[in-house]
Amino acid sequence: MWPDLIPVLPHDLALECLSRLHFSLYPLASRVSPQWRHLLHSHFFYSHRKKSGHTRYLACLIQALPPQFSPRALKHTSSPTYGITVFDPLTLTWERLPSVPDSALGLPLFCQTAGCRGSLVLMGGWDPVSYEPLTDVFVYDFRTTKWRRGKEMPSKRSFFAMGSCGDRVYVAGGHDEGKNALKTASVYNVGEDEWWELPPMSQERDECEGRMVGEEFWVVSGYRTEQQGMFEGWAEAYGLRSGQWRGVEGVWERGRCPRWCVGVGKDGRLVSWGELDSEVRVGVCGVTLGSRAMVIGSEYEGGRHGFYVQQGQNCKLRNIRVPDDFSGFVQSGCCVEI
């Protein structure tokens, strides 16, 4: 399909050479030839890198920006401006993605993200000025380093569960414009830029958290409209093969908010990132990065946020140095495999 990738080298060897390119070189490498561009942008190349173990796990964080990066319209308000920070746990490097289209005032508040086959999907949230819920969807392709608009969400929902598998993003629960908890669910196909409705859950779940566990999309905890703040201790799991929901009892501490602090252990059980270490008890956000995990949080209310990487058999947290421009509060995050 891609002849003469590298002159005088056999095709298989040339493919192996290109599969070892760092993702940051993709835009430059795409200019070498039409064959290279088509290969680097293909799903085949992503699958080949994944199969051969050459993909990278990046943490994409919704993070408060330093004051000097805030838009003028928000400089004199108490609301922080958010952007997307990318952290590479192998090289311990930090960078910031370009702004999403039409986002002069920063990212939507409480927007959510998911990684899909080398791309970052961002959706929902509130307008930073009016606080109106949004249905916008944006997709950032790390191969082209560009954003594109996706098809809008079918309905407005806030504080919903979100998870991804392959090229699909699953959303469920949250609440509508009237603060009514929802039990509806939908799936977004990134490649086809289409939404499909899923069967509803058995009950409404506001402020729930989404995680992929094996071949299931789990919606963890949350509460009903008439039970504000009374978080459930069980989850509902949507089978990607069966297309049905099932209840999973006793997987979360009843009364504990699950937002952005739910992890999945190696045994498939749910863990709370806030229980790993006494230094990350408040404002906790965790992102699983292959065999590693990144955990951000503080020891007490109002304390300085620390950034840690968890790795190895003992699962201890190792503090990492963070440049000043990337030390702001982290609201949420996800992993993108490139």
CSV table of C-alpha atoms in Angstrom, one decimal:
chain,number,residue,atom,x,y,z
A,1,MET,CA,0.0,0.0,0.0
A,2,TRP,CA,2.9,2.3,0.7
A,3,PRO,CA,5.8,1.4,-1.7
A,4,ASP,CA,9.3,2.9,-1.4
A,5,LEU,CA,8.8,4.3,2.1
A,6,ILE,CA,12.6,4.5,2.4
A,7,PRO,CA,14.6,3.9,-0.8
A,8,VAL,CA,16.8,0.7,-0.8
A,9,LEU,CA,15.2,-0.6,2.5
A,10,PRO,CA,12.7,-3.5,2.4
A,11,HIS,CA,9.2,-2.4,3.2
A,12,ASP,CA,9.0,-4.2,6.5
A,13,LEU,CA,12.2,-2.6,7.8
A,14,ALA,CA,11.2,0.8,6.6
A,15,LEU,CA,7.8,0.4,8.4
A,16,GLU,CA,9.7,-0.6,11.6
A,17,CYS,CA,11.9,2.5,11.4
A,18,LEU,CA,8.9,4.9,11.0
A,19,SER,CA,6.9,3.2,13.8
A,20,ARG,CA,9.7,4.3,16.2
A,21,LEU,CA,9.3,8.0,15.3
A,22,HIS,CA,8.3,10.2,18.2
A,23,PHE,CA,4.8,11.5,17.8
A,24,SER,CA,6.0,15.2,17.9
A,25,LEU,CA,7.8,14.6,14.6
A,26,TYR,CA,4.6,13.5,12.7
A,27,PRO,CA,3.8,16.9,11.3
A,28,LEU,CA,7.3,17.3,9.9
A,29,ALA,CA,7.6,13.7,8.7
A,30,SER,CA,4.2,14.0,6.9
A,31,ARG,CA,5.9,16.5,4.5
A,32,VAL,CA,8.5,14.1,3.3
A,33,SER,CA,6.3,12.4,0.8
A,34,PRO,CA,2.6,11.6,0.1
A,35,GLN,CA,3.4,7.9,1.0
A,36,TRP,CA,4.6,9.0,4.5
A,37,ARG,CA,1.7,11.3,5.0
A,38,HIS,CA,-0.9,8.7,4.1
A,39,LEU,CA,0.8,6.1,6.3
A,40,LEU,CA,1.3,8.3,9.4
A,41,HIS,CA,-2.4,9.4,9.2
A,42,SER,CA,-3.8,5.9,8.7
A,43,HIS,CA,-5.5,3.6,11.3
A,44,PHE,CA,-3.2,0.8,10.1
A,45,PHE,CA,-0.1,2.7,11.3
A,46,TYR,CA,-1.7,3.4,14.7
A,47,SER,CA,-2.6,-0.3,15.1
A,48,HIS,CA,0.9,-1.4,14.0
A,49,ARG,CA,2.5,0.9,16.5
A,50,LYS,CA,0.2,-0.4,19.3
A,51,LYS,CA,0.8,-4.0,18.3
A,52,SER,CA,4.6,-3.6,18.2
A,53,GLY,CA,4.6,-1.7,21.6
A,54,HIS,CA,5.8,1.7,20.2
A,55,THR,CA,2.8,3.8,21.3
A,56,ARG,CA,3.1,6.4,24.1
A,57,TYR,CA,0.7,7.1,26.9
A,58,LEU,CA,0.2,10.8,27.5
A,59,ALA,CA,-1.7,12.5,30.3
A,60,CYS,CA,-4.0,15.2,29.0
A,61,LEU,CA,-5.1,17.5,31.8
A,62,ILE,CA,-7.7,20.2,32.1
A,63,GLN,CA,-5.6,22.7,34.0
A,64,ALA,CA,-6.0,26.3,35.3
A,65,LEU,CA,-3.7,28.6,33.3
A,66,PRO,CA,-1.3,31.1,34.9
A,67,PRO,CA,-2.7,34.7,35.0
A,68,GLN,CA,-0.5,35.8,32.1
A,69,PHE,CA,-2.2,33.4,29.8
A,70,SER,CA,-5.8,34.4,30.8
A,71,PRO,CA,-7.9,36.3,28.3
A,72,ARG,CA,-8.4,40.0,29.1
A,73,ALA,CA,-12.1,39.5,29.5
A,74,LEU,CA,-11.5,37.2,32.5
A,75,LYS,CA,-8.4,38.8,34.1
A,76,HIS,CA,-10.5,40.7,36.6
A,77,THR,CA,-12.8,37.8,37.6
A,78,SER,CA,-12.3,35.2,40.2
A,79,SER,CA,-12.9,32.3,37.7
A,80,PRO,CA,-9.7,30.7,36.4
A,81,THR,CA,-9.1,30.1,32.7
A,82,TYR,CA,-8.5,26.5,31.7
A,83,GLY,CA,-6.3,25.0,29.0
A,84,ILE,CA,-5.1,21.5,28.1
A,85,THR,CA,-1.7,20.4,29.4
A,86,VAL,CA,0.1,17.3,28.0
A,87,PHE,CA,2.5,15.4,30.2
A,88,ASP,CA,4.8,12.6,28.9
A,89,PRO,CA,5.7,10.3,31.8
A,90,LEU,CA,8.7,8.8,30.0
A,91,THR,CA,10.5,12.0,29.2
A,92,LEU,CA,8.8,14.0,32.1
A,93,THR,CA,8.1,16.8,29.6
A,94,TRP,CA,5.2,19.3,29.7
A,95,GLU,CA,3.5,21.2,26.9
A,96,ARG,CA,0.2,22.9,26.2
A,97,LEU,CA,-2.1,22.2,23.3
A,98,PRO,CA,-3.4,24.9,21.0
A,99,SER,CA,-6.7,26.5,22.0
A,100,VAL,CA,-9.9,24.8,20.8
A,101,PRO,CA,-11.7,26.7,18.0
A,102,ASP,CA,-13.8,29.7,19.1
A,103,SER,CA,-12.5,29.5,22.7
A,104,ALA,CA,-11.3,33.1,23.2
A,105,LEU,CA,-12.3,32.8,26.9
A,106,GLY,CA,-10.7,29.4,27.5
A,107,LEU,CA,-12.1,25.9,27.8
A,108,PRO,CA,-15.7,25.4,28.8
A,109,LEU,CA,-15.9,25.0,32.6
A,110,PHE,CA,-16.3,21.3,33.7
A,111,CYS,CA,-15.8,20.0,30.1
A,112,GLN,CA,-14.7,16.4,29.9
A,113,THR,CA,-12.1,14.5,27.8
A,114,ALA,CA,-11.4,11.1,26.5
A,115,GLY,CA,-8.6,9.5,24.4
A,116,CYS,CA,-9.5,7.7,21.1
A,117,ARG,CA,-6.9,6.1,18.9
A,118,GLY,CA,-4.3,8.9,19.0
A,119,SER,CA,-6.9,11.7,19.3
A,120,LEU,CA,-8.3,13.7,22.2
A,121,VAL,CA,-12.0,14.2,22.4
A,122,LEU,CA,-13.4,17.2,24.4
A,123,MET,CA,-17.1,17.7,25.0
A,124,GLY,CA,-19.7,19.5,27.1
A,125,GLY,CA,-19.1,21.9,29.9
A,126,TRP,CA,-20.4,25.4,30.6
A,127,ASP,CA,-19.8,28.7,28.9
A,128,PRO,CA,-17.1,30.5,31.0
A,129,VAL,CA,-19.2,33.7,31.1
A,130,SER,CA,-22.9,32.8,31.0
A,131,TYR,CA,-22.5,29.3,32.7
A,132,GLU,CA,-24.9,27.9,30.1
A,133,PRO,CA,-24.4,24.2,29.4
A,134,LEU,CA,-22.8,23.5,26.0
A,135,THR,CA,-23.1,20.6,23.6
A,136,ASP,CA,-19.9,21.3,21.7
A,137,VAL,CA,-17.6,18.5,20.7
A,138,PHE,CA,-14.0,19.0,19.6
A,139,VAL,CA,-11.4,16.4,18.4
A,140,TYR,CA,-7.6,17.1,18.5
A,141,ASP,CA,-5.5,14.8,16.3
A,142,PHE,CA,-2.0,14.5,17.5
A,143,ARG,CA,-0.9,13.4,14.0
A,144,THR,CA,-1.9,16.7,12.4
A,145,THR,CA,-1.7,18.8,15.6
A,146,LYS,CA,-5.1,20.3,14.7
A,147,TRP,CA,-8.5,20.6,16.2
A,148,ARG,CA,-11.7,19.9,14.4
A,149,ARG,CA,-15.3,20.3,15.4
A,150,GLY,CA,-17.3,17.2,15.9
A,151,LYS,CA,-21.1,16.6,15.7
A,152,GLU,CA,-22.7,18.2,18.8
A,153,MET,CA,-24.0,16.1,21.7
A,154,PRO,CA,-27.7,15.1,21.2
A,155,SER,CA,-28.7,16.9,24.4
A,156,LYS,CA,-27.4,19.2,27.1
A,157,ARG,CA,-26.0,17.4,30.1
A,158,SER,CA,-23.6,18.3,32.9
A,159,PHE,CA,-21.4,16.3,35.2
A,160,PHE,CA,-21.9,13.1,33.3
A,161,ALA,CA,-20.0,9.8,33.1
A,162,MET,CA,-17.6,9.4,30.1
A,163,GLY,CA,-15.4,6.6,28.8
A,164,SER,CA,-13.9,5.5,25.5
A,165,CYS,CA,-13.0,2.3,23.8
A,166,GLY,CA,-11.5,2.1,20.3
A,167,ASP,CA,-13.0,5.0,18.3
A,168,ARG,CA,-16.1,5.3,20.4
A,169,VAL,CA,-16.9,7.6,23.4
A,170,TYR,CA,-19.7,6.6,25.8
A,171,VAL,CA,-21.6,9.2,27.9
A,172,ALA,CA,-24.3,8.6,30.5
A,173,GLY,CA,-26.1,10.2,33.4
A,174,GLY,CA,-25.4,13.8,34.7
A,175,HIS,CA,-28.2,16.3,34.8
A,176,ASP,CA,-30.2,18.5,32.4
A,177,GLU,CA,-30.7,22.2,32.4
A,178,GLY,CA,-33.4,21.9,35.1
A,179,LYS,CA,-30.9,20.1,37.4
A,180,ASN,CA,-32.8,16.9,36.9
A,181,ALA,CA,-30.6,13.8,37.1
A,182,LEU,CA,-30.5,11.7,33.9
A,183,LYS,CA,-30.4,8.0,33.2
A,184,THR,CA,-30.0,8.3,29.4
A,185,ALA,CA,-26.9,7.3,27.6
A,186,SER,CA,-25.3,7.9,24.1
A,187,VAL,CA,-22.2,6.8,22.2
A,188,TYR,CA,-20.2,9.0,19.8
A,189,ASN,CA,-18.3,7.4,16.9
A,190,VAL,CA,-15.2,9.6,16.4
A,191,GLY,CA,-14.3,8.3,12.9
A,192,GLU,CA,-17.9,8.6,11.5
A,193,ASP,CA,-18.7,11.7,13.5
A,194,GLU,CA,-22.1,10.3,14.5
A,195,TRP,CA,-24.1,9.9,17.7
A,196,TRP,CA,-26.3,6.9,18.6
A,197,GLU,CA,-28.7,6.5,21.6
A,198,LEU,CA,-28.0,3.7,24.0
A,199,PRO,CA,-30.6,1.9,26.3
A,200,PRO,CA,-31.2,3.9,29.5
A,201,MET,CA,-29.7,2.9,32.8
A,202,SER,CA,-32.0,1.6,35.5
A,203,GLN,CA,-31.9,4.8,37.5
A,204,GLU,CA,-30.8,8.5,37.3
A,205,ARG,CA,-27.2,9.3,38.2
A,206,ASP,CA,-26.0,12.8,38.6
A,207,GLU,CA,-22.2,13.6,39.3
A,208,CYS,CA,-21.3,10.0,38.4
A,209,GLU,CA,-18.0,8.9,37.0
A,210,GLY,CA,-17.3,6.8,33.9
A,211,ARG,CA,-14.6,4.1,33.5
A,212,MET,CA,-13.9,1.3,31.1
A,213,VAL,CA,-13.5,-2.0,32.8
A,214,GLY,CA,-12.6,-4.7,30.3
A,215,GLU,CA,-15.3,-4.7,27.7
A,216,GLU,CA,-17.8,-2.7,29.8
A,217,PHE,CA,-18.5,1.0,30.3
A,218,TRP,CA,-19.0,1.5,34.1
A,219,VAL,CA,-21.0,4.4,35.4
A,220,VAL,CA,-19.9,4.7,39.0
A,221,SER,CA,-22.0,6.1,41.9
A,222,GLY,CA,-23.9,9.3,41.4
A,223,TYR,CA,-27.3,10.2,43.0
A,224,ARG,CA,-30.9,10.7,42.0
A,225,THR,CA,-32.6,14.1,41.7
A,226,GLU,CA,-34.4,13.8,45.1
A,227,GLN,CA,-31.3,12.6,46.8
A,228,GLN,CA,-28.9,15.5,46.2
A,229,GLY,CA,-25.3,14.6,47.3
A,230,MET,CA,-26.3,11.1,48.6
A,231,PHE,CA,-23.8,9.2,46.4
A,232,GLU,CA,-24.7,5.6,45.6
A,233,GLY,CA,-22.3,2.7,46.5
A,234,TRP,CA,-23.0,0.7,43.3
A,235,ALA,CA,-22.4,1.1,39.6
A,236,GLU,CA,-24.1,0.2,36.3
A,237,ALA,CA,-22.1,-1.5,33.6
A,238,TYR,CA,-22.9,-1.4,29.9
A,239,GLY,CA,-21.7,-4.4,28.0
A,240,LEU,CA,-20.1,-3.4,24.6
A,241,ARG,CA,-21.0,-6.8,23.2
A,242,SER,CA,-24.3,-7.4,24.8
A,243,GLY,CA,-25.6,-3.9,24.5
A,244,GLN,CA,-27.3,-4.3,28.0
A,245,TRP,CA,-26.8,-2.7,31.4
A,246,ARG,CA,-26.2,-4.7,34.6
A,247,GLY,CA,-25.9,-3.6,38.2
A,248,VAL,CA,-22.6,-4.0,40.1
A,249,GLU,CA,-23.0,-3.8,43.9
A,250,GLY,CA,-20.6,-2.7,46.6
A,251,VAL,CA,-17.9,-1.2,44.3
A,252,TRP,CA,-17.7,2.3,45.8
A,253,GLU,CA,-17.9,3.8,49.2
A,254,ARG,CA,-21.5,5.1,49.8
A,255,GLY,CA,-21.6,8.9,50.3
A,256,ARG,CA,-18.2,9.5,48.6
A,257,CYS,CA,-18.1,11.7,45.5
A,258,PRO,CA,-16.5,9.8,42.6
A,259,ARG,CA,-15.7,12.7,40.3
A,260,TRP,CA,-12.2,12.3,38.8
A,261,CYS,CA,-10.9,10.1,41.6
A,262,VAL,CA,-11.9,6.6,40.4
A,263,GLY,CA,-9.2,4.3,39.2
A,264,VAL,CA,-9.2,0.7,38.0
A,265,GLY,CA,-6.7,-1.7,39.6
A,266,LYS,CA,-4.8,-4.4,37.9
A,267,ASP,CA,-7.4,-6.9,39.2
A,268,GLY,CA,-10.2,-4.9,37.6
A,269,ARG,CA,-11.5,-3.6,40.9
A,270,LEU,CA,-12.2,0.1,41.4
A,271,VAL,CA,-9.8,2.1,43.6
A,272,SER,CA,-10.0,5.7,44.9
A,273,TRP,CA,-6.9,7.7,44.0
A,274,GLY,CA,-7.5,9.7,47.2
A,275,GLU,CA,-6.7,6.7,49.4
A,276,LEU,CA,-3.3,5.9,47.9
A,277,ASP,CA,-1.3,8.3,50.1
A,278,SER,CA,-1.9,10.9,52.8
A,279,GLU,CA,-0.4,13.6,50.5
A,280,VAL,CA,-3.2,13.3,48.0
A,281,ARG,CA,-6.5,13.5,50.0
A,282,VAL,CA,-8.1,16.6,48.7
A,283,GLY,CA,-8.9,17.8,45.1
A,284,VAL,CA,-7.6,14.4,43.8
A,285,CYS,CA,-7.3,13.6,40.1
A,286,GLY,CA,-5.8,10.4,38.7
A,287,VAL,CA,-5.0,9.2,35.2
A,288,THR,CA,-3.9,5.7,34.4
A,289,LEU,CA,-1.0,5.7,31.9
A,290,GLY,CA,-0.4,2.1,30.9
A,291,SER,CA,1.7,0.5,33.7
A,292,ARG,CA,1.9,3.9,35.4
A,293,ALA,CA,-0.5,6.3,36.9
A,294,MET,CA,-0.4,10.1,37.4
A,295,VAL,CA,-2.0,11.4,40.6
A,296,ILE,CA,-2.5,15.1,41.5
A,297,GLY,CA,-3.9,16.3,44.8
A,298,SER,CA,-3.1,18.0,48.1
A,299,GLU,CA,-2.7,16.8,51.7
A,300,TYR,CA,-5.4,19.2,53.1
A,301,GLU,CA,-7.9,21.8,52.0
A,302,GLY,CA,-6.1,24.9,50.7
A,303,GLY,CA,-2.8,23.0,50.6
A,304,ARG,CA,-0.4,23.1,47.7
A,305,HIS,CA,-1.2,20.5,45.0
A,306,GLY,CA,1.5,17.9,44.4
A,307,PHE,CA,2.1,16.0,41.2
A,308,TYR,CA,3.0,12.3,41.5
A,309,VAL,CA,3.7,9.3,39.3
A,310,GLN,CA,2.9,5.8,40.6
A,311,GLN,CA,4.9,2.9,39.2
A,312,GLY,CA,6.4,-0.4,40.3
A,313,GLN,CA,5.4,-3.3,42.5
A,314,ASN,CA,5.1,-1.2,45.7
A,315,CYS,CA,2.8,1.3,44.0
A,316,LYS,CA,4.4,4.2,45.9
A,317,LEU,CA,3.9,7.7,44.7
A,318,ARG,CA,7.0,9.6,43.4
A,319,ASN,CA,6.9,13.3,43.5
A,320,ILE,CA,7.8,15.0,40.2
A,321,ARG,CA,9.1,18.5,39.5
A,322,VAL,CA,6.6,20.7,37.6
A,323,PRO,CA,7.5,23.9,35.8
A,324,ASP,CA,5.8,27.0,37.2
A,325,ASP,CA,3.6,27.5,34.1
A,326,PHE,CA,2.2,23.9,34.6
A,327,SER,CA,1.6,24.0,38.3
A,328,GLY,CA,-2.0,25.2,38.3
A,329,PHE,CA,-5.0,23.4,39.6
A,330,VAL,CA,-6.0,20.3,37.6
A,331,GLN,CA,-9.7,19.8,37.3
A,332,SER,CA,-9.7,16.4,35.4
A,333,GLY,CA,-7.6,14.4,32.9
A,334,CYS,CA,-7.5,11.4,30.7
A,335,CYS,CA,-5.0,9.2,28.9
A,336,VAL,CA,-4.3,9.4,25.1
A,337,GLU,CA,-2.3,6.5,23.6
A,338,ILE,CA,-0.4,7.7,20.5
